[in-house]
mmCIF file with all atom_site columns, N, CA and C in Angstrom:
data_model
loop_
_atom_site.group_PDB
_atom_site.id
_atom_site.type_symbol
_atom_site.label_atom_id
_atom_site.label_alt_id
_atom_site.label_comp_id
_atom_site.label_asym_id
_atom_site.label_entity_id
_atom_site.label_seq_id
_atom_site.pdbx_PDB_ins_code
_atom_site.Cartn_x
_atom_site.Cartn_y
_atom_site.Cartn_z
_atom_site.occupancy
_atom_site.B_iso_or_equiv
_atom_site.pdbx_formal_charge
_atom_site.auth_seq_id
_atom_site.auth_comp_id
_atom_site.auth_asym_id
_atom_site.auth_atom_id
_atom_site.pdbx_PDB_model_num
ATOM 1   N N  . UNK A 1 1  ? 28.936 36.200 9.715  1.00 0.00 ? 1  UNK A N  1
ATOM 2   C CA . UNK A 1 1  ? 29.599 36.778 10.869 1.00 0.00 ? 1  UNK A CA 1
ATOM 3   C C  . UNK A 1 1  ? 28.565 37.392 11.810 1.00 0.00 ? 1  UNK A C  1
ATOM 4   N N  . UNK A 1 2  ? 28.758 37.189 13.096 1.00 0.00 ? 2  UNK A N  1
ATOM 5   C CA . UNK A 1 2  ? 27.832 37.723 14.088 1.00 0.00 ? 2  UNK A CA 1
ATOM 6   C C  . UNK A 1 2  ? 28.004 39.231 14.232 1.00 0.00 ? 2  UNK A C  1
ATOM 7   N N  . UNK A 1 3  ? 26.899 39.908 14.477 1.00 0.00 ? 3  UNK A N  1
ATOM 8   C CA . UNK A 1 3  ? 26.985 41.336 14.763 1.00 0.00 ? 3  UNK A CA 1
ATOM 9   C C  . UNK A 1 3  ? 27.349 41.524 16.232 1.00 0.00 ? 3  UNK A C  1
ATOM 10  N N  . UNK A 1 4  ? 27.758 42.739 16.564 1.00 0.00 ? 4  UNK A N  1
ATOM 11  C CA . UNK A 1 4  ? 28.088 43.055 17.951 1.00 0.00 ? 4  UNK A CA 1
ATOM 12  C C  . UNK A 1 4  ? 26.888 42.771 18.856 1.00 0.00 ? 4  UNK A C  1
ATOM 13  N N  . UNK A 1 5  ? 25.700 43.173 18.424 1.00 0.00 ? 5  UNK A N  1
ATOM 14  C CA . UNK A 1 5  ? 24.496 42.956 19.233 1.00 0.00 ? 5  UNK A CA 1
ATOM 15  C C  . UNK A 1 5  ? 24.257 41.471 19.483 1.00 0.00 ? 5  UNK A C  1
ATOM 16  N N  . UNK A 1 6  ? 24.461 40.649 18.475 1.00 0.00 ? 6  UNK A N  1
ATOM 17  C CA . UNK A 1 6  ? 24.280 39.201 18.655 1.00 0.00 ? 6  UNK A CA 1
ATOM 18  C C  . UNK A 1 6  ? 25.295 38.645 19.645 1.00 0.00 ? 6  UNK A C  1
ATOM 19  N N  . UNK A 1 7  ? 26.531 39.127 19.567 1.00 0.00 ? 7  UNK A N  1
ATOM 20  C CA . UNK A 1 7  ? 27.559 38.652 20.497 1.00 0.00 ? 7  UNK A CA 1
ATOM 21  C C  . UNK A 1 7  ? 27.249 39.102 21.922 1.00 0.00 ? 7  UNK A C  1
ATOM 22  N N  . UNK A 1 8  ? 26.731 40.325 22.072 1.00 0.00 ? 8  UNK A N  1
ATOM 23  C CA . UNK A 1 8  ? 26.337 40.809 23.401 1.00 0.00 ? 8  UNK A CA 1
ATOM 24  C C  . UNK A 1 8  ? 25.232 39.921 23.959 1.00 0.00 ? 8  UNK A C  1
ATOM 25  N N  . UNK A 1 9  ? 24.245 39.612 23.152 1.00 0.00 ? 9  UNK A N  1
ATOM 26  C CA . UNK A 1 9  ? 23.148 38.741 23.606 1.00 0.00 ? 9  UNK A CA 1
ATOM 27  C C  . UNK A 1 9  ? 23.676 37.378 24.041 1.00 0.00 ? 9  UNK A C  1
ATOM 28  N N  . UNK A 1 10 ? 24.615 36.835 23.290 1.00 0.00 ? 10 UNK A N  1
ATOM 29  C CA . UNK A 1 10 ? 25.201 35.538 23.634 1.00 0.00 ? 10 UNK A CA 1
ATOM 30  C C  . UNK A 1 10 ? 25.921 35.607 24.971 1.00 0.00 ? 10 UNK A C  1
ATOM 31  N N  . UNK A 1 11 ? 26.704 36.659 25.169 1.00 0.00 ? 11 UNK A N  1
ATOM 32  C CA . UNK A 1 11 ? 27.435 36.826 26.434 1.00 0.00 ? 11 UNK A CA 1
ATOM 33  C C  . UNK A 1 11 ? 26.451 36.917 27.595 1.00 0.00 ? 11 UNK A C  1
ATOM 34  N N  . UNK A 1 12 ? 25.420 37.725 27.452 1.00 0.00 ? 12 UNK A N  1
ATOM 35  C CA . UNK A 1 12 ? 24.471 37.920 28.550 1.00 0.00 ? 12 UNK A CA 1
ATOM 36  C C  . UNK A 1 12 ? 23.664 36.660 28.848 1.00 0.00 ? 12 UNK A C  1
ATOM 37  N N  . UNK A 1 13 ? 23.328 35.913 27.825 1.00 0.00 ? 13 UNK A N  1
ATOM 38  C CA . UNK A 1 13 ? 22.576 34.671 28.048 1.00 0.00 ? 13 UNK A CA 1
ATOM 39  C C  . UNK A 1 13 ? 23.424 33.596 28.708 1.00 0.00 ? 13 UNK A C  1
ATOM 40  N N  . UNK A 1 14 ? 24.736 33.735 28.630 1.00 0.00 ? 14 UNK A N  1
ATOM 41  C CA . UNK A 1 14 ? 25.627 32.736 29.230 1.00 0.00 ? 14 UNK A CA 1
ATOM 42  C C  . UNK A 1 14 ? 25.930 33.013 30.698 1.00 0.00 ? 14 UNK A C  1
ATOM 43  N N  . UNK A 1 15 ? 25.435 34.122 31.233 1.00 0.00 ? 15 UNK A N  1
ATOM 44  C CA . UNK A 1 15 ? 25.702 34.441 32.636 1.00 0.00 ? 15 UNK A CA 1
ATOM 45  C C  . UNK A 1 15 ? 25.010 33.436 33.553 1.00 0.00 ? 15 UNK A C  1
ATOM 46  N N  . UNK A 1 16 ? 25.707 33.068 34.593 1.00 0.00 ? 16 UNK A N  1
ATOM 47  C CA . UNK A 1 16 ? 25.149 32.166 35.600 1.00 0.00 ? 16 UNK A CA 1
ATOM 48  C C  . UNK A 1 16 ? 24.259 32.962 36.555 1.00 0.00 ? 16 UNK A C  1
ATOM 49  N N  . UNK A 1 17 ? 23.284 32.321 37.183 1.00 0.00 ? 17 UNK A N  1
ATOM 50  C CA . UNK A 1 17 ? 22.458 33.009 38.174 1.00 0.00 ? 17 UNK A CA 1
ATOM 51  C C  . UNK A 1 17 ? 23.341 33.641 39.255 1.00 0.00 ? 17 UNK A C  1
ATOM 52  N N  . UNK A 1 18 ? 23.074 34.896 39.547 1.00 0.00 ? 18 UNK A N  1
ATOM 53  C CA . UNK A 1 18 ? 23.835 35.611 40.567 1.00 0.00 ? 18 UNK A CA 1
ATOM 54  C C  . UNK A 1 18 ? 25.093 36.285 40.063 1.00 0.00 ? 18 UNK A C  1
ATOM 55  N N  . UNK A 1 19 ? 25.515 35.970 38.854 1.00 0.00 ? 19 UNK A N  1
ATOM 56  C CA . UNK A 1 19 ? 26.724 36.575 38.296 1.00 0.00 ? 19 UNK A CA 1
ATOM 57  C C  . UNK A 1 19 ? 26.428 38.005 37.851 1.00 0.00 ? 19 UNK A C  1
ATOM 58  N N  . UNK A 1 20 ? 27.361 38.916 38.151 1.00 0.00 ? 20 UNK A N  1
ATOM 59  C CA . UNK A 1 20 ? 27.226 40.322 37.786 1.00 0.00 ? 20 UNK A CA 1
ATOM 60  C C  . UNK A 1 20 ? 28.457 40.720 36.977 1.00 0.00 ? 20 UNK A C  1
ATOM 61  N N  . UNK A 1 21 ? 28.256 41.488 35.915 1.00 0.00 ? 21 UNK A N  1
ATOM 62  C CA . UNK A 1 21 ? 29.356 41.945 35.064 1.00 0.00 ? 21 UNK A CA 1
ATOM 63  C C  . UNK A 1 21 ? 29.180 43.429 34.759 1.00 0.00 ? 21 UNK A C  1
ATOM 64  N N  . UNK A 1 22 ? 30.249 44.069 34.324 1.00 0.00 ? 22 UNK A N  1
ATOM 65  C CA . UNK A 1 22 ? 30.161 45.474 33.934 1.00 0.00 ? 22 UNK A CA 1
ATOM 66  C C  . UNK A 1 22 ? 29.873 45.577 32.436 1.00 0.00 ? 22 UNK A C  1
ATOM 67  N N  . UNK A 1 23 ? 29.428 46.746 32.020 1.00 0.00 ? 23 UNK A N  1
ATOM 68  C CA . UNK A 1 23 ? 29.204 46.993 30.597 1.00 0.00 ? 23 UNK A CA 1
ATOM 69  C C  . UNK A 1 23 ? 30.495 46.751 29.823 1.00 0.00 ? 23 UNK A C  1
ATOM 70  N N  . UNK A 1 24 ? 31.609 47.205 30.380 1.00 0.00 ? 24 UNK A N  1
ATOM 71  C CA . UNK A 1 24 ? 32.904 47.021 29.735 1.00 0.00 ? 24 UNK A CA 1
ATOM 72  C C  . UNK A 1 24 ? 33.301 45.564 29.617 1.00 0.00 ? 24 UNK A C  1
ATOM 73  N N  . UNK A 1 25 ? 33.000 44.775 30.651 1.00 0.00 ? 25 UNK A N  1
ATOM 74  C CA . UNK A 1 25 ? 33.297 43.338 30.605 1.00 0.00 ? 25 UNK A CA 1
ATOM 75  C C  . UNK A 1 25 ? 32.532 42.665 29.466 1.00 0.00 ? 25 UNK A C  1
ATOM 76  N N  . UNK A 1 26 ? 31.259 43.023 29.346 1.00 0.00 ? 26 UNK A N  1
ATOM 77  C CA . UNK A 1 26 ? 30.434 42.431 28.287 1.00 0.00 ? 26 UNK A CA 1
ATOM 78  C C  . UNK A 1 26 ? 30.973 42.839 26.918 1.00 0.00 ? 26 UNK A C  1
ATOM 79  N N  . UNK A 1 27 ? 31.315 44.117 26.763 1.00 0.00 ? 27 UNK A N  1
ATOM 80  C CA . UNK A 1 27 ? 31.847 44.598 25.487 1.00 0.00 ? 27 UNK A CA 1
ATOM 81  C C  . UNK A 1 27 ? 33.131 43.866 25.121 1.00 0.00 ? 27 UNK A C  1
ATOM 82  N N  . UNK A 1 28 ? 34.025 43.714 26.086 1.00 0.00 ? 28 UNK A N  1
ATOM 83  C CA . UNK A 1 28 ? 35.291 43.023 25.825 1.00 0.00 ? 28 UNK A CA 1
ATOM 84  C C  . UNK A 1 28 ? 35.051 41.568 25.449 1.00 0.00 ? 28 UNK A C  1
ATOM 85  N N  . UNK A 1 29 ? 34.158 40.916 26.166 1.00 0.00 ? 29 UNK A N  1
ATOM 86  C CA . UNK A 1 29 ? 33.847 39.510 25.873 1.00 0.00 ? 29 UNK A CA 1
ATOM 87  C C  . UNK A 1 29 ? 33.200 39.368 24.489 1.00 0.00 ? 29 UNK A C  1
ATOM 88  N N  . UNK A 1 30 ? 32.473 40.402 24.072 1.00 0.00 ? 30 UNK A N  1
ATOM 89  C CA . UNK A 1 30 ? 31.816 40.384 22.763 1.00 0.00 ? 30 UNK A CA 1
ATOM 90  C C  . UNK A 1 30 ? 32.763 40.814 21.640 1.00 0.00 ? 30 UNK A C  1
ATOM 91  N N  . UNK A 1 31 ? 34.016 41.099 21.988 1.00 0.00 ? 31 UNK A N  1
ATOM 92  C CA . UNK A 1 31 ? 35.008 41.405 20.965 1.00 0.00 ? 31 UNK A CA 1
ATOM 93  C C  . UNK A 1 31 ? 35.237 42.867 20.671 1.00 0.00 ? 31 UNK A C  1
ATOM 94  N N  . UNK A 1 32 ? 34.649 43.766 21.478 1.00 0.00 ? 32 UNK A N  1
ATOM 95  C CA . UNK A 1 32 ? 34.839 45.200 21.254 1.00 0.00 ? 32 UNK A CA 1
ATOM 96  C C  . UNK A 1 32 ? 35.152 45.904 22.562 1.00 0.00 ? 32 UNK A C  1
ATOM 97  N N  . UNK A 1 33 ? 36.376 45.743 23.065 1.00 0.00 ? 33 UNK A N  1
ATOM 98  C CA . UNK A 1 33 ? 36.756 46.429 24.305 1.00 0.00 ? 33 UNK A CA 1
ATOM 99  C C  . UNK A 1 33 ? 36.502 47.932 24.178 1.00 0.00 ? 33 UNK A C  1
ATOM 100 N N  . UNK A 1 34 ? 35.994 48.519 25.230 1.00 0.00 ? 34 UNK A N  1
ATOM 101 C CA . UNK A 1 34 ? 35.723 49.951 25.211 1.00 0.00 ? 34 UNK A CA 1
ATOM 102 C C  . UNK A 1 34 ? 34.361 50.328 24.663 1.00 0.00 ? 34 UNK A C  1
ATOM 103 N N  . UNK A 1 35 ? 33.554 49.363 24.298 1.00 0.00 ? 35 UNK A N  1
ATOM 104 C CA . UNK A 1 35 ? 32.244 49.644 23.702 1.00 0.00 ? 35 UNK A CA 1
ATOM 105 C C  . UNK A 1 35 ? 31.108 49.440 24.698 1.00 0.00 ? 35 UNK A C  1
ATOM 106 N N  . UNK A 1 36 ? 31.333 49.848 25.943 1.00 0.00 ? 36 UNK A N  1
ATOM 107 C CA . UNK A 1 36 ? 30.304 49.695 26.969 1.00 0.00 ? 36 UNK A CA 1
ATOM 108 C C  . UNK A 1 36 ? 29.003 50.389 26.623 1.00 0.00 ? 36 UNK A C  1
ATOM 109 N N  . UNK A 1 37 ? 29.092 51.554 25.986 1.00 0.00 ? 37 UNK A N  1
ATOM 110 C CA . UNK A 1 37 ? 27.867 52.262 25.589 1.00 0.00 ? 37 UNK A CA 1
ATOM 111 C C  . UNK A 1 37 ? 27.060 51.445 24.583 1.00 0.00 ? 37 UNK A C  1
ATOM 112 N N  . UNK A 1 38 ? 27.750 50.744 23.726 1.00 0.00 ? 38 UNK A N  1
ATOM 113 C CA . UNK A 1 38 ? 27.069 49.882 22.760 1.00 0.00 ? 38 UNK A CA 1
ATOM 114 C C  . UNK A 1 38 ? 26.304 48.770 23.448 1.00 0.00 ? 38 UNK A C  1
ATOM 115 N N  . UNK A 1 39 ? 26.876 48.244 24.527 1.00 0.00 ? 39 UNK A N  1
ATOM 116 C CA . UNK A 1 39 ? 26.175 47.224 25.321 1.00 0.00 ? 39 UNK A CA 1
ATOM 117 C C  . UNK A 1 39 ? 24.897 47.827 25.890 1.00 0.00 ? 39 UNK A C  1
ATOM 118 N N  . UNK A 1 40 ? 24.990 49.057 26.386 1.00 0.00 ? 40 UNK A N  1
ATOM 119 C CA . UNK A 1 40 ? 23.813 49.740 26.908 1.00 0.00 ? 40 UNK A CA 1
ATOM 120 C C  . UNK A 1 40 ? 22.732 49.912 25.859 1.00 0.00 ? 40 UNK A C  1
ATOM 121 N N  . UNK A 1 41 ? 23.130 50.208 24.638 1.00 0.00 ? 41 UNK A N  1
ATOM 122 C CA . UNK A 1 41 ? 22.157 50.364 23.557 1.00 0.00 ? 41 UNK A CA 1
ATOM 123 C C  . UNK A 1 41 ? 21.462 49.045 23.243 1.00 0.00 ? 41 UNK A C  1
ATOM 124 N N  . UNK A 1 42 ? 22.221 47.968 23.255 1.00 0.00 ? 42 UNK A N  1
ATOM 125 C CA . UNK A 1 42 ? 21.617 46.650 23.020 1.00 0.00 ? 42 UNK A CA 1
ATOM 126 C C  . UNK A 1 42 ? 20.611 46.347 24.126 1.00 0.00 ? 42 UNK A C  1
ATOM 127 N N  . UNK A 1 43 ? 20.996 46.601 25.366 1.00 0.00 ? 43 UNK A N  1
ATOM 128 C CA . UNK A 1 43 ? 20.104 46.327 26.494 1.00 0.00 ? 43 UNK A CA 1
ATOM 129 C C  . UNK A 1 43 ? 18.860 47.214 26.455 1.00 0.00 ? 43 UNK A C  1
ATOM 130 N N  . UNK A 1 44 ? 19.021 48.467 26.041 1.00 0.00 ? 44 UNK A N  1
ATOM 131 C CA . UNK A 1 44 ? 17.888 49.395 26.000 1.00 0.00 ? 44 UNK A CA 1
ATOM 132 C C  . UNK A 1 44 ? 16.791 48.907 25.060 1.00 0.00 ? 44 UNK A C  1
ATOM 133 N N  . UNK A 1 45 ? 17.176 48.217 24.008 1.00 0.00 ? 45 UNK A N  1
ATOM 134 C CA . UNK A 1 45 ? 16.189 47.743 23.048 1.00 0.00 ? 45 UNK A CA 1
ATOM 135 C C  . UNK A 1 45 ? 15.677 46.340 23.312 1.00 0.00 ? 45 UNK A C  1
ATOM 136 N N  . UNK A 1 46 ? 16.185 45.700 24.361 1.00 0.00 ? 46 UNK A N  1
ATOM 137 C CA . UNK A 1 46 ? 15.854 44.293 24.590 1.00 0.00 ? 46 UNK A CA 1
ATOM 138 C C  . UNK A 1 46 ? 14.730 44.066 25.585 1.00 0.00 ? 46 UNK A C  1
ATOM 139 N N  . UNK A 1 47 ? 14.314 45.098 26.295 1.00 0.00 ? 47 UNK A N  1
ATOM 140 C CA . UNK A 1 47 ? 13.300 44.898 27.327 1.00 0.00 ? 47 UNK A CA 1
ATOM 141 C C  . UNK A 1 47 ? 13.800 43.913 28.368 1.00 0.00 ? 47 UNK A C  1
ATOM 142 N N  . UNK A 1 48 ? 12.943 42.996 28.774 1.00 0.00 ? 48 UNK A N  1
ATOM 143 C CA . UNK A 1 48 ? 13.329 41.992 29.771 1.00 0.00 ? 48 UNK A CA 1
ATOM 144 C C  . UNK A 1 48 ? 13.808 40.690 29.136 1.00 0.00 ? 48 UNK A C  1
ATOM 145 N N  . UNK A 1 49 ? 14.059 40.702 27.830 1.00 0.00 ? 49 UNK A N  1
ATOM 146 C CA . UNK A 1 49 ? 14.524 39.497 27.143 1.00 0.00 ? 49 UNK A CA 1
ATOM 147 C C  . UNK A 1 49 ? 15.950 39.134 27.534 1.00 0.00 ? 49 UNK A C  1
ATOM 148 N N  . UNK A 1 50 ? 16.705 40.120 28.001 1.00 0.00 ? 50 UNK A N  1
ATOM 149 C CA . UNK A 1 50 ? 18.083 39.890 28.449 1.00 0.00 ? 50 UNK A CA 1
ATOM 150 C C  . UNK A 1 50 ? 18.192 40.297 29.913 1.00 0.00 ? 50 UNK A C  1
ATOM 151 N N  . UNK A 1 51 ? 19.088 39.664 30.665 1.00 0.00 ? 51 UNK A N  1
ATOM 152 C CA . UNK A 1 51 ? 19.211 39.969 32.102 1.00 0.00 ? 51 UNK A CA 1
ATOM 153 C C  . UNK A 1 51 ? 19.953 41.283 32.361 1.00 0.00 ? 51 UNK A C  1
ATOM 154 N N  . UNK A 1 52 ? 19.315 42.411 32.053 1.00 0.00 ? 52 UNK A N  1
ATOM 155 C CA . UNK A 1 52 ? 19.925 43.725 32.218 1.00 0.00 ? 52 UNK A CA 1
ATOM 156 C C  . UNK A 1 52 ? 20.299 44.004 33.665 1.00 0.00 ? 52 UNK A C  1
ATOM 157 N N  . UNK A 1 53 ? 19.577 43.382 34.603 1.00 0.00 ? 53 UNK A N  1
ATOM 158 C CA . UNK A 1 53 ? 19.815 43.616 36.026 1.00 0.00 ? 53 UNK A CA 1
ATOM 159 C C  . UNK A 1 53 ? 21.152 43.044 36.496 1.00 0.00 ? 53 UNK A C  1
ATOM 160 N N  . UNK A 1 54 ? 21.813 42.271 35.669 1.00 0.00 ? 54 UNK A N  1
ATOM 161 C CA . UNK A 1 54 ? 23.122 41.708 36.022 1.00 0.00 ? 54 UNK A CA 1
ATOM 162 C C  . UNK A 1 54 ? 24.281 42.531 35.476 1.00 0.00 ? 54 UNK A C  1
ATOM 163 N N  . UNK A 1 55 ? 23.976 43.619 34.770 1.00 0.00 ? 55 UNK A N  1
ATOM 164 C CA . UNK A 1 55 ? 25.023 44.455 34.174 1.00 0.00 ? 55 UNK A CA 1
ATOM 165 C C  . UNK A 1 55 ? 25.087 45.769 34.940 1.00 0.00 ? 55 UNK A C  1
ATOM 166 N N  . UNK A 1 56 ? 26.280 46.101 35.418 1.00 0.00 ? 56 UNK A N  1
ATOM 167 C CA . UNK A 1 56 ? 26.466 47.294 36.240 1.00 0.00 ? 56 UNK A CA 1
ATOM 168 C C  . UNK A 1 56 ? 27.545 48.187 35.650 1.00 0.00 ? 56 UNK A C  1
ATOM 169 N N  . UNK A 1 57 ? 27.545 49.429 36.075 1.00 0.00 ? 57 UNK A N  1
ATOM 170 C CA . UNK A 1 57 ? 28.597 50.369 35.688 1.00 0.00 ? 57 UNK A CA 1
ATOM 171 C C  . UNK A 1 57 ? 29.849 50.038 36.469 1.00 0.00 ? 57 UNK A C  1
ATOM 172 N N  . UNK A 1 58 ? 30.968 50.119 35.806 1.00 0.00 ? 58 UNK A N  1
ATOM 173 C CA . UNK A 1 58 ? 32.211 49.995 36.558 1.00 0.00 ? 58 UNK A CA 1
ATOM 174 C C  . UNK A 1 58 ? 33.018 48.845 36.234 1.00 0.00 ? 58 UNK A C  1
#
């Protein structure tokens, strides 16, 4: 079974160029609605390996 962090990485890697999503959108797509802070934690540890610039508050 995939961990939440792995699912977040999958969601973020599937974003199209120019697409912007919220932390909550990513959390919901990764199977944990309401876990926006968890998405932030995954991004904080990823450096530039994930497109953090496409994730916004709101």
